[in-house]
Coordinates of C-alpha atoms in Angstrom, one line a residue:
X1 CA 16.6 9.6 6.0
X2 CA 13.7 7.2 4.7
X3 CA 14.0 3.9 3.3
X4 CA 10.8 3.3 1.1
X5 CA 9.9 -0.3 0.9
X6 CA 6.9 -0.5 -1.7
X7 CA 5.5 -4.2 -2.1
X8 CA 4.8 -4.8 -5.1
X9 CA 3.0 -7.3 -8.1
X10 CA 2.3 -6.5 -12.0
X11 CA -1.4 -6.3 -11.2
X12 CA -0.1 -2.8 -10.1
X13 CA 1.9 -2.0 -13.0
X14 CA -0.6 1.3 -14.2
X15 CA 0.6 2.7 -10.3
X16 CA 4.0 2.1 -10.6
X17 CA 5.7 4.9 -12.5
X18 CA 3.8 7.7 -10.7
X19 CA 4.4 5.7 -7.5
X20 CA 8.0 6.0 -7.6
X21 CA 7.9 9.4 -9.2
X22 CA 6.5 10.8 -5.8
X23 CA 8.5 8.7 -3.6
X24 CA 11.7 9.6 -5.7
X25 CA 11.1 13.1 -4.3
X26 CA 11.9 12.6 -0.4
X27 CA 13.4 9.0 -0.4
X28 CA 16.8 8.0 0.4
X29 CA 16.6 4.2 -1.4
X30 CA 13.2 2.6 -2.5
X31 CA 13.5 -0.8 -2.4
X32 CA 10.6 -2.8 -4.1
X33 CA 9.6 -6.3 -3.4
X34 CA 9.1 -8.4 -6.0
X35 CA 7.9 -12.3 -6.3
X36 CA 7.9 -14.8 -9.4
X37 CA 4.6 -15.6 -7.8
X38 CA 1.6 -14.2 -7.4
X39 CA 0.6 -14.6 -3.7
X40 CA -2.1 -17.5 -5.0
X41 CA 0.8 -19.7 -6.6
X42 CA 0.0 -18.3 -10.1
X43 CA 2.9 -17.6 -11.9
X44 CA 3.7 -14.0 -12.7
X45 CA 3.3 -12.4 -16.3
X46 CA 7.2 -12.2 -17.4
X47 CA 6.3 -9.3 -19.9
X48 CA 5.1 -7.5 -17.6
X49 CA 8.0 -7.9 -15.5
X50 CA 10.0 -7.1 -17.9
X51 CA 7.9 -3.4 -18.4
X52 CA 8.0 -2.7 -14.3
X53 CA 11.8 -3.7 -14.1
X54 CA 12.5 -1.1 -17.4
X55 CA 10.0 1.3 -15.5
X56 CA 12.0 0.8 -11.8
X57 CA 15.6 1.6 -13.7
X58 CA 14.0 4.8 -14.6
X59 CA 15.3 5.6 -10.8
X60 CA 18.0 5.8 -10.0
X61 CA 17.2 5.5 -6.1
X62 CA 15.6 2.4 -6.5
X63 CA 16.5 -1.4 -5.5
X64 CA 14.7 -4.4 -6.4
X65 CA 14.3 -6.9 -3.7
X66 CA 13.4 -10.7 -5.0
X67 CA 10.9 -12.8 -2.4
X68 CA 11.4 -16.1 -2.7
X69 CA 8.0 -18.1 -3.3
X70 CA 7.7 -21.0 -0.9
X71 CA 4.7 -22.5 -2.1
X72 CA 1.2 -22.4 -0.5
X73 CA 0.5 -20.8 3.2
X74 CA -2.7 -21.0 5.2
X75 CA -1.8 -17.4 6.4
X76 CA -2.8 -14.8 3.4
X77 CA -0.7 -12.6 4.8
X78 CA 2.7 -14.5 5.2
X79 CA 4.3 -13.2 1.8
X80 CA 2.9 -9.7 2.5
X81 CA 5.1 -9.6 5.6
X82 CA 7.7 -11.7 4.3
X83 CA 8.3 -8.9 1.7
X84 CA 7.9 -6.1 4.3
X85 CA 10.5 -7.9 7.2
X86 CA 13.1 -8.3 4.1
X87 CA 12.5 -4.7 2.7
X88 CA 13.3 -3.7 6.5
X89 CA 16.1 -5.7 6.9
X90 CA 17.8 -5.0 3.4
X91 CA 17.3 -1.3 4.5
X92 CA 19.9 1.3 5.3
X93 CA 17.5 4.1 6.8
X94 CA 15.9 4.9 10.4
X95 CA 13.0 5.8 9.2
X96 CA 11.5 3.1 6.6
X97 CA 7.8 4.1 5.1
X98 CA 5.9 0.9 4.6
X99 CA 3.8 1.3 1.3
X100 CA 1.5 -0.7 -0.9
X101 CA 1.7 -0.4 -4.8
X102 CA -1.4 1.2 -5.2
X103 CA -0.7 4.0 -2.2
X104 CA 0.6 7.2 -3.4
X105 CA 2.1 9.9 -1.5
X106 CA 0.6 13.5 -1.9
X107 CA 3.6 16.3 -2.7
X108 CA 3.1 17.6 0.7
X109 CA 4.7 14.8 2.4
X110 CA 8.2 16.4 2.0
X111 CA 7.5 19.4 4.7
X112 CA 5.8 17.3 6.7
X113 CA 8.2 14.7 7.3
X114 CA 11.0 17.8 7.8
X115 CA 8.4 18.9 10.8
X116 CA 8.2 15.4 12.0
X117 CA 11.6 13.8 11.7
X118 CA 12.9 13.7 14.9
X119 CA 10.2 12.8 16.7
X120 CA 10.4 9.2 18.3
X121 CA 7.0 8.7 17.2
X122 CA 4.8 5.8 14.3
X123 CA 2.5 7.1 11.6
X124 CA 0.0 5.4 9.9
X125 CA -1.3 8.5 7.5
X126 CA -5.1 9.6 6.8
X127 CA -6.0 8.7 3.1
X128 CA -8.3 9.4 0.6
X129 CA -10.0 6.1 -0.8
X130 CA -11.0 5.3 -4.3
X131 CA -12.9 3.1 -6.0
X132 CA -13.2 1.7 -9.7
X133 CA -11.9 4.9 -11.2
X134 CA -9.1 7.3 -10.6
X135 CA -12.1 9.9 -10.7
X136 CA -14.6 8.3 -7.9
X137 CA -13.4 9.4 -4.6
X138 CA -14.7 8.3 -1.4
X139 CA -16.5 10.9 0.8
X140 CA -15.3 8.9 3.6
X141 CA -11.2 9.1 4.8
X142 CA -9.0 5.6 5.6
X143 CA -5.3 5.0 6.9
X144 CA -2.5 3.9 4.7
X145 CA 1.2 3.6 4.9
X146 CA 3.2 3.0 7.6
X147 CA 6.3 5.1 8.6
X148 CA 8.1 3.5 11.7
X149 CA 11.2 3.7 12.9
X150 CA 13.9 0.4 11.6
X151 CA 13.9 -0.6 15.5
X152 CA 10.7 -0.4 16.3
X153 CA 9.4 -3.1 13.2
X154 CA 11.7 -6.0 14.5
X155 CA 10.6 -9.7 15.1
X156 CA 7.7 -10.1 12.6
X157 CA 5.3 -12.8 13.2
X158 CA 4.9 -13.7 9.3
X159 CA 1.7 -15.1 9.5
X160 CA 0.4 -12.5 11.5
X161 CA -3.0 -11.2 10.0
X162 CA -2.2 -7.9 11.2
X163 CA 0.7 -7.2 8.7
X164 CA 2.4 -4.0 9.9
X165 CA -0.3 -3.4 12.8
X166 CA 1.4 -6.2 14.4
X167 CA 4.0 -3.6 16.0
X168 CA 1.0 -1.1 17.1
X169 CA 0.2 -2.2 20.5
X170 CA 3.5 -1.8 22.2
X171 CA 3.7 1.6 20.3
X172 CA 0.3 2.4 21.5
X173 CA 1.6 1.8 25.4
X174 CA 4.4 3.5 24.9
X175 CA 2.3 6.5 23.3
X176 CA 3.9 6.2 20.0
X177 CA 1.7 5.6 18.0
X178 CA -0.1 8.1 15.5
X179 CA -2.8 6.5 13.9
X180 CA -4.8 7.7 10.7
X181 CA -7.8 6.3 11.5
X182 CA -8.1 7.1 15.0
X183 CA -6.5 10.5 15.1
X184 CA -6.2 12.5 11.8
X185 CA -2.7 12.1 10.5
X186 CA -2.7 15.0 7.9
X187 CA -0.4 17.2 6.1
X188 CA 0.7 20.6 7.1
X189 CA -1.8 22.3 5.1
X190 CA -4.6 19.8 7.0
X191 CA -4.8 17.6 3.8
X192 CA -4.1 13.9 2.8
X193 CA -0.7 12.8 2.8
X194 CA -1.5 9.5 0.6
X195 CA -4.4 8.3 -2.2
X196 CA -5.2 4.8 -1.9
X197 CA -6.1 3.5 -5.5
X198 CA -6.8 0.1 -4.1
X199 CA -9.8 -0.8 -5.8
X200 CA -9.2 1.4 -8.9
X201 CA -9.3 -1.4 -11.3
X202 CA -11.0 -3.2 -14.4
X203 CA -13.3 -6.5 -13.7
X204 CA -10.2 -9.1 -14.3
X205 CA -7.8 -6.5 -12.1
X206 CA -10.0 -6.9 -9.2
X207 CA -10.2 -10.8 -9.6
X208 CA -6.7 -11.6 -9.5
X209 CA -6.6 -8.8 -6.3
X210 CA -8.9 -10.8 -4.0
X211 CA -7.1 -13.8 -5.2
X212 CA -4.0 -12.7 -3.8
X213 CA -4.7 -10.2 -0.9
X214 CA -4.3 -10.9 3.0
X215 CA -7.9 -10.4 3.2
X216 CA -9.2 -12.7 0.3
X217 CA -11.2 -14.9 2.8
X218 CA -13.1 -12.0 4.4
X219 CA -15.7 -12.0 1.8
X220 CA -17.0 -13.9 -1.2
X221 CA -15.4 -11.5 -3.2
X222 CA -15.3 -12.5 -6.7
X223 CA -19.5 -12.8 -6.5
X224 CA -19.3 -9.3 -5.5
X225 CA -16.9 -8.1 -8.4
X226 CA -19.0 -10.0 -10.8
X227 CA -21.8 -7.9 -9.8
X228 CA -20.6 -5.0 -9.1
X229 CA -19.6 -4.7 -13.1
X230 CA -23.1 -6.4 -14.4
X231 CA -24.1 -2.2 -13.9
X232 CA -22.7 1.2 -14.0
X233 CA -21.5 2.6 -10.7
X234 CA -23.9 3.4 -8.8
X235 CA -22.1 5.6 -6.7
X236 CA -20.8 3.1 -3.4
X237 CA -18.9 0.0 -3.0
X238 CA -19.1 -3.2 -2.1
X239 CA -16.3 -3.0 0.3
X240 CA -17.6 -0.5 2.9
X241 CA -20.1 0.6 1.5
X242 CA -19.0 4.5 1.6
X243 CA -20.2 7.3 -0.8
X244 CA -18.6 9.2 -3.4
X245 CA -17.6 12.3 -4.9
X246 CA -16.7 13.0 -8.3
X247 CA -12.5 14.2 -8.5
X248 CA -10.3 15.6 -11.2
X249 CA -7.6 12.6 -11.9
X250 CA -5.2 14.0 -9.8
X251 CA -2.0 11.7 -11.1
X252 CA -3.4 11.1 -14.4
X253 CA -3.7 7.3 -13.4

């Protein structure tokens, strides 16, 4: 009953396998976007390619989607809904989860979704949020994937800053809406559904991120990155400035 549409580029590639390993285990079809570009007009790294498409045909469930790169928008976050409006269109399901590379489902997302299915309802899930390392965990929860029903995500606006929140407000007046960071969205057993590895990355991973992101104009980012690895962690982020607890490496990222 759910179409995952998981968007996709190689600067993701160490989230990809275990990505699709835990949507494999309650998705009907995942369909991954994919561009020859990165979102900044750099071209992508073929090899790389070449290693996610050999990882992606390890599932058999899976369908690569191809974005077409149309050169240079003023909106960051045109290609990020491009992807996410053709994912939904291409798919077959309902119910369609919305997911970033680096945002992994937890195994209890299988009985939750059985206790939620047929409600007529959108859920953005409560997640925990990491930073630099698999290991540093934020003490602080966020929201991350989007699972909405296919009628319900129609008519994108593709330069539309809000990406998927776009849809929220006539869900919130219709109270539909179920939203992570406003309500906890949690599993069954009251924990996280999803694990948000966004800024789990090296110095040069983190560059070409907040080169390519919706957000890249929010901050001077690469002046922050730079600093941020002239030191150890020193146990927050330059992001939001949460704190953080120590983790085991729960999917040996």
């Amino acid at each position: 009953m759910i179409s995952t549409i998981l968007q996709y580029n190689t600067n993701d590639i160490k989230f990809l396998e275990i990505n699709l390993s835990q949507c494999n285990k309650f998705s009907d079809e995942i369909i991954i976007t994919i561009c020859d570009h990165f979102y900044n007009g750099e071209k992508e790294n073929d090899d790389l390619l070449c290693e996610s498409i050999s990882i992606i045909n390890k599932f058999n469930k899976c369908k690569i989607l191809n974005v077409q790169y149309e050169g240079f928008k003023e909106s960051p976050a045109y290609y990020h809904n491009l992807g996410r409006k053709n994912g939904r269109d291409l798919a077959k399901n309902d119910w369609i989860l919305f997911l970033d590379s680096d945002e992994i489902v937890d195994d209890n997302f299988s009985e939750w979704f059985e206790h939620n299915k047929y409600k007529n309802l959108c859920f953005n899930f409560t997640c925990n949020w990491y930073f630099r390392k698999p290991i540093y965990k934020s003490t602080q929860t966020e929201s991350a994937g989007v699972l909405i029903r296919k009628k319900d995500c129609q008519n994108w606006d593709l330069n539309s800053a809000l990406e998927t929140k776009q849809f929220y407000q006539k869900l919130w007046d219709e109270s539909r809406l179920c939203h992570g960071d406003l309500n906890p969205v949690l599993g069954l057993d009251g924990k996280v559904l999803v694990h948000h590895y966004s800024w789990v990355r090296s110095k040069e991973e983190m560059i070409k991120k907040v080169k390519n992101w919706g957000h890249k104009y929010d901050k001077d980012w690469e002046s922050l990155i730079e600093e941020e690895f002239s030191r150890n962690f020193n146990g927050t982020d330059f992001v939001h400035n949460y704190k953080y607890e120590r983790v085991e490496n729960k999917f040996k990222i």
